[in-house]
């Protein structure tokens, strides 16, 4: 049986208490996207500044929510800042692959996610600190908390690409 | 534990019967002969126990709970959705909306799809053998929108008369089609009609109430766009139905009922609907009922839907032969004469005995049939009757039930001839 | 047989608890502490057994059957309707419409009454503590009809601020009012608002979801015009809700869902709706669920709703004292501070711990509470939070449950303070 | 346990096979009303010719249905023909009183009906042949079959009164 320490790793609580890149960017020129977790009320706002050469020049995080959603957003912001959009896409696939549950999935996402996992493996992406969130998989209800910021980021990148 | 996993064709009906507690009952001192499964089916022990087990061990509201039984309850609901999707060949659990019954599903299509897509001057095409559940919702939206309702007529033996189909389809945006009549047992040529409808730019909302419980169902092969059915006619509980729809269609449709669970956000200024399937499931869903439906699907799958269909064809053939031989001109059996063209539902007329009186006498013999218009008054008019006496079979019926029916009909004929 | 008929005040909670099979469960090696009855209640053995008994002995579709079990099934449904009418002081069983849940009832009022009676320029008045189920349906019909939505604001301690009530009511045709908040437990001054509404020419649709299960209910005394509630929150099953409405109003309203059972006649040219309550019950109703609801009503009546209410006031008082003493400034308890002004629902905020995380730690202690917005996002905004951790009590909870909650909160505070 | 002979008395079957006053009247001048039993599909059409002095000068019955609804309509037509509207109202109360079930009623009609029974007793109405339908009460589902024609007649009298 998974214990709380599988979920609330030290580094997660650290990001929760001291969130990185917290704040806002003026939008426009930056891109602003909101994400909701309709089940628990978590809200994430991602502000993105993508360079002309496709690099994430700056990122800020707003919103509120539980330790998992907030620390995941914080860790994400640290992980993607300065990376190219392509690199971020590979990282997103890797992260969502890690978050996939291979038991019967709630909404058919699992298959897509496990494909993502394989692609990510092919990308040979290093997750680094993000590995700390691996324990979330043992608490399926919380997976959406951990992926909310990444889904919001993906939407933001799509919007930034359209706008640019 | 199910006792039916190892069964091979033909079905061991005695063993199946033993799975249904109610069928062990006596009525007026005789073993019950239940021939009203078209109205609702009986429930196997495994279904009843699944719901009891749910209430005794994991009952909790779904979706928003973190605690163990709330998570188990959510999983039970979503597992039921996935099992339902597999059972009818849906391409994703997102295409499965749990409703309160088939009627709600048919209304949802008329209100949500119809509300968004029908315009004054459009036409909706129905068949004259539809159940009121696939008629009245279209009358309602048609009155609101100024839409014309057209009808596919019937042949003398109760089949659809498709002679004029292409002309009838001109200007039609939606076809409401029953896959199998609950009065005559007529199996309609679903694929032929869905192909013609799509060619004419129309969609098809299938009333699969009498189909899904009795025949192997693959919505992709049927070619329909929506299909509605009820749990209670397929060994499952009351209080739950299913609407299946193509994901892209459901995605584009506005929500139906508003409330908890179907929103992404609500503020004082407005609201944003949630994604599928939550968008169409406002309020606490029928959770225990979904667990029961799942058990029913497992039960039927254990027997095998092919075997269920073969059994019913054989039994229907036996019934048609028996009744015709025994009662000759005294009896009329509405609908197609070939078992392969029909399900195990037969509407009877006995010379000189009103269906209501017939059913009353049969009740004395513990034979349960249903008299009435069966919520298909337009079809009654076509058949030229006010009511029929309907006997319907399921996987737990066998030749002794048919024999008991024949005996009781004989007694009724005797009673009313003095 | 119920074991509770002879009980006198105070309630023998140990005996009550023993009536609920799920409450004998262990979670992670500890006895379950179920504090989520505002989401759904647990079910006593008598309710589960009533449904099993229904399926095993009289399962049949209702209304049109002449045979013995069909008649018994019909009687069981109508007996449940009559019992529900008595339980809430309705003046006739015709005023009781069985729905799938409270949400459907609230939607029915908005769509059927609102569809027929609201005009562009009219206003609908809601409160800021409404559940989405009494908000979104009004947004939907308002968008269609060009109707203005207004809001009764809240005071700092989560009560309705009625200072401007008369001004707010000007031009209002309908008031949507929760009798008790599912977030703060606030009991609203229903009679005061129904009187003011009627004086201003408006009707009141009451969300009685959290009220009927917990307080003696007399719809005549409350003065409302419609009231909706769910079976699953009052010891009954999922899959059934109740809409009560004044007979004259329901009589004048157009039908909602169309289908079998709600018609008097259908032809190719049109249809005639049936009388109450059939008019609003399209399709096979939740029959087994009505039987379960009836058993739940009998169970609660056996204890006595006065006794239920007194028990919850006492327990809520104990909980408020215990938590305040133990956690002081570390805890915020939203809503009225006096137990008499509230039900047994409390939304907690622990300093520095998000509700979601709190619930997660509590689950380790087998304490079941619910984090989230509780389908009341406008209220969350007023409270200035994204979510709350909600604990809610029912007749089977006692002081040991409150103590277990306090213990677990203590552990959570410890866990997140390192 | 009630048996079929309680329901299907000889005289009922006779009226079913040889319905009295079957046919139509030209309407107008006659009044024509239809009644449905939505549950079983029975339909009764009553044609009424009410004199200026309030006597039912003529009555005809159309429609179709089970032996109980048809024989009840036939017996009713024989019983009311030539009677005054007041007499017919008393007879209707007496008949509906006989048809009332004193157990828990399906739709609250019972209370009204048992009041009707008391009033009828006060009226001292003689039901005569109509007594044969008393056995129907033991088959509650069939009560609506027996009362359909009487409810339709009542509606017809009301319409005739309005028209006149
Ligand atoms: C106040 C209130 N209104 C409405 C509802 C909706 O009830 P249901 O989900 O049973 O339709 C609930 C429960 O979730 C509630 O607490
Ligand atoms: C063909 C058909 N359609 C629709 C229905 C309606 O199903 P339900 O009453 O479960 O909504 C039925 C059953 O009564 C049926 O037989």
XYZ file of N, CA and C in Angstrom, chain B residues 183-261:
237
model
N -43.307 -4.341 -30.463
C -44.670 -4.864 -30.601
C -44.679 -6.106 -31.485
N -44.044 -5.978 -32.649
C -44.072 -7.076 -33.618
C -42.766 -7.859 -33.652
N -41.754 -7.347 -32.987
C -40.458 -8.005 -33.035
C -39.683 -7.746 -34.319
N -40.278 -7.008 -35.240
C -39.628 -6.706 -36.523
C -38.210 -6.170 -36.343
N -37.255 -6.835 -36.986
C -35.897 -6.289 -37.046
C -35.831 -5.405 -38.279
N -35.453 -4.151 -38.091
C -35.432 -3.248 -39.238
C -34.063 -3.311 -39.927
N -34.012 -2.994 -41.216
C -32.727 -3.026 -41.944
C -31.912 -1.776 -41.619
N -31.314 -1.785 -40.429
C -30.665 -0.577 -39.913
C -29.588 -0.075 -40.867
N -28.716 -0.980 -41.302
C -27.586 -0.534 -42.118
C -28.050 0.071 -43.445
N -29.050 -0.554 -44.029
C -29.551 -0.008 -45.286
C -30.050 1.429 -45.078
N -30.741 1.646 -43.965
C -31.300 2.978 -43.726
C -30.219 3.983 -43.314
N -29.259 3.550 -42.504
C -28.206 4.503 -42.129
C -27.400 4.901 -43.366
N -27.136 3.950 -44.248
C -26.409 4.291 -45.484
C -27.193 5.302 -46.317
N -28.491 5.020 -46.495
C -29.321 5.928 -47.300
C -29.410 7.299 -46.644
N -29.554 7.297 -45.315
C -29.663 8.569 -44.587
C -28.382 9.377 -44.766
N -27.243 8.732 -44.557
C -25.980 9.460 -44.675
C -25.787 9.988 -46.101
N -26.176 9.187 -47.074
C -26.062 9.627 -48.459
C -26.918 10.873 -48.693
N -28.038 10.957 -47.950
C -28.930 12.103 -48.109
C -28.579 13.249 -47.163
N -27.490 13.082 -46.414
C -27.063 14.158 -45.515
C -27.793 14.169 -44.187
N -28.415 13.056 -43.824
C -29.138 12.980 -42.549
C -28.393 12.090 -41.562
N -28.626 12.303 -40.282
C -28.101 11.429 -39.248
C -29.203 10.467 -38.805
N -28.787 9.430 -38.020
C -29.761 8.443 -37.546
C -29.637 8.283 -36.028
N -30.760 8.503 -35.338
C -30.827 8.230 -33.901
C -31.573 6.922 -33.709
N -30.824 5.915 -33.249
C -31.354 4.560 -33.172
C -31.979 4.314 -31.801
N -33.199 3.794 -31.807
C -33.793 3.270 -30.584
C -33.392 1.802 -30.507
N -32.389 1.538 -29.688
C -31.812 0.195 -29.617
C -32.271 -0.560 -28.371
N -33.377 -0.085 -27.804
C -33.942 -0.651 -26.579
C -34.169 -2.154 -26.619
N -34.700 -2.615 -27.757
C -35.034 -4.035 -27.884
C -33.926 -4.789 -28.614
N -32.928 -4.081 -29.049
C -31.878 -4.706 -29.858
C -30.683 -5.118 -28.992
N -30.149 -4.153 -28.276
C -28.931 -4.406 -27.492
C -29.102 -5.582 -26.512
N -30.275 -5.741 -25.862
C -30.398 -6.869 -24.922
C -30.415 -8.231 -25.598
N -30.686 -8.277 -26.918
C -31.012 -9.557 -27.533
C -30.102 -9.984 -28.677
N -29.368 -9.033 -29.252
C -28.504 -9.372 -30.394
C -27.114 -8.779 -30.175
N -26.094 -9.440 -30.741
C -24.752 -8.852 -30.658
C -24.803 -7.472 -31.314
N -24.252 -6.464 -30.650
C -24.376 -5.095 -31.159
C -23.004 -4.514 -31.464
N -22.870 -3.957 -32.652
C -21.649 -3.252 -33.013
C -22.093 -1.952 -33.680
N -22.049 -0.866 -32.916
C -22.603 0.392 -33.431
C -21.897 0.832 -34.716
N -20.629 0.490 -34.834
C -19.912 0.870 -36.052
C -20.529 0.168 -37.251
N -20.793 -1.120 -37.112
C -21.390 -1.871 -38.228
C -22.801 -1.405 -38.545
N -23.554 -1.057 -37.486
C -24.930 -0.589 -37.714
C -24.920 0.753 -38.440
N -23.841 1.494 -38.267
C -23.709 2.759 -38.994
C -24.526 3.905 -38.424
N -25.092 3.710 -37.233
C -25.915 4.779 -36.649
C -25.026 5.885 -36.087
N -25.646 6.999 -35.767
C -24.910 8.129 -35.196
C -25.147 8.248 -33.699
N -26.354 7.855 -33.278
C -26.696 7.784 -31.856
C -27.450 6.479 -31.628
N -27.335 5.939 -30.418
C -28.147 4.770 -30.063
C -28.488 4.869 -28.578
N -29.749 4.615 -28.264
C -30.200 4.684 -26.873
C -30.780 3.343 -26.445
N -30.483 2.965 -25.204
C -31.100 1.751 -24.657
C -31.131 1.835 -23.137
N -31.850 0.876 -22.537
C -32.094 0.892 -21.094
C -31.443 -0.285 -20.403
N -30.973 -0.070 -19.195
C -30.402 -1.163 -18.417
C -31.420 -2.224 -18.043
N -32.626 -1.792 -17.717
C -33.590 -2.726 -17.117
C -34.112 -3.776 -18.085
N -33.910 -3.588 -19.377
C -34.360 -4.603 -20.337
C -33.257 -5.598 -20.666
N -32.065 -5.410 -20.101
C -30.935 -6.275 -20.433
C -30.328 -6.885 -19.176
N -31.207 -7.319 -18.264
C -30.787 -7.973 -17.022
C -30.224 -6.995 -15.995
N -30.225 -5.712 -16.318
C -29.724 -4.707 -15.391
C -30.854 -4.046 -14.620
N -30.487 -3.087 -13.772
C -31.462 -2.452 -12.889
C -32.299 -1.381 -13.583
N -33.367 -0.954 -12.928
C -34.073 0.253 -13.324
C -33.179 1.451 -12.994
N -33.555 2.620 -13.503
C -32.842 3.839 -13.113
C -31.582 4.125 -13.902
N -31.303 3.347 -14.948
C -30.135 3.665 -15.771
C -30.412 3.340 -17.237
N -29.960 4.210 -18.097
C -30.015 3.989 -19.526
C -28.692 4.434 -20.117
N -28.542 4.212 -21.407
C -27.291 4.568 -22.072
C -27.610 5.325 -23.352
N -26.918 6.427 -23.533
C -26.894 7.071 -24.844
C -25.490 6.922 -25.389
N -25.387 6.263 -26.533
C -24.128 6.260 -27.253
C -24.233 7.246 -28.408
N -23.163 7.974 -28.656
C -23.127 8.858 -29.825
C -21.705 8.941 -30.335
N -21.577 9.232 -31.623
C -20.231 9.440 -32.177
C -19.586 10.604 -31.444
N -18.322 10.416 -31.083
C -17.660 11.391 -30.226
C -17.689 12.797 -30.823
N -17.435 12.901 -32.114
C -17.379 14.233 -32.731
C -18.741 14.923 -32.654
N -19.805 14.150 -32.793
C -21.151 14.731 -32.707
C -21.445 15.191 -31.287
N -21.190 14.296 -30.328
C -21.453 14.645 -28.921
C -20.629 15.863 -28.523
N -19.388 15.890 -29.006
C -18.487 16.994 -28.685
C -19.042 18.336 -29.145
N -19.682 18.311 -30.290
C -20.152 19.565 -30.881
C -21.512 19.996 -30.330
N -22.179 19.098 -29.606
C -23.533 19.405 -29.135
C -23.504 20.227 -27.858
N -24.509 21.109 -27.679
C -24.592 21.834 -26.409
C -25.021 20.876 -25.294
N -24.691 21.197 -24.044
C -25.134 20.358 -22.924
C -26.653 20.288 -22.884
N -27.175 19.351 -22.112
C -28.622 19.171 -21.986
C -29.026 19.673 -20.597
N -29.044 18.804 -19.593
C -29.339 19.268 -18.240
C -28.129 19.999 -17.666
N -28.389 21.046 -16.850
C -27.302 21.790 -16.231
C -27.181 21.445 -14.759
N -25.963 21.498 -14.216
C -25.796 21.243 -12.791
C -24.392 20.807 -12.455
N -24.250 20.143 -11.323
C -22.948 19.696 -10.868
C -22.392 18.641 -11.796
N -21.059 18.645 -11.926
C -20.407 17.582 -12.676
C -20.273 17.869 -14.159
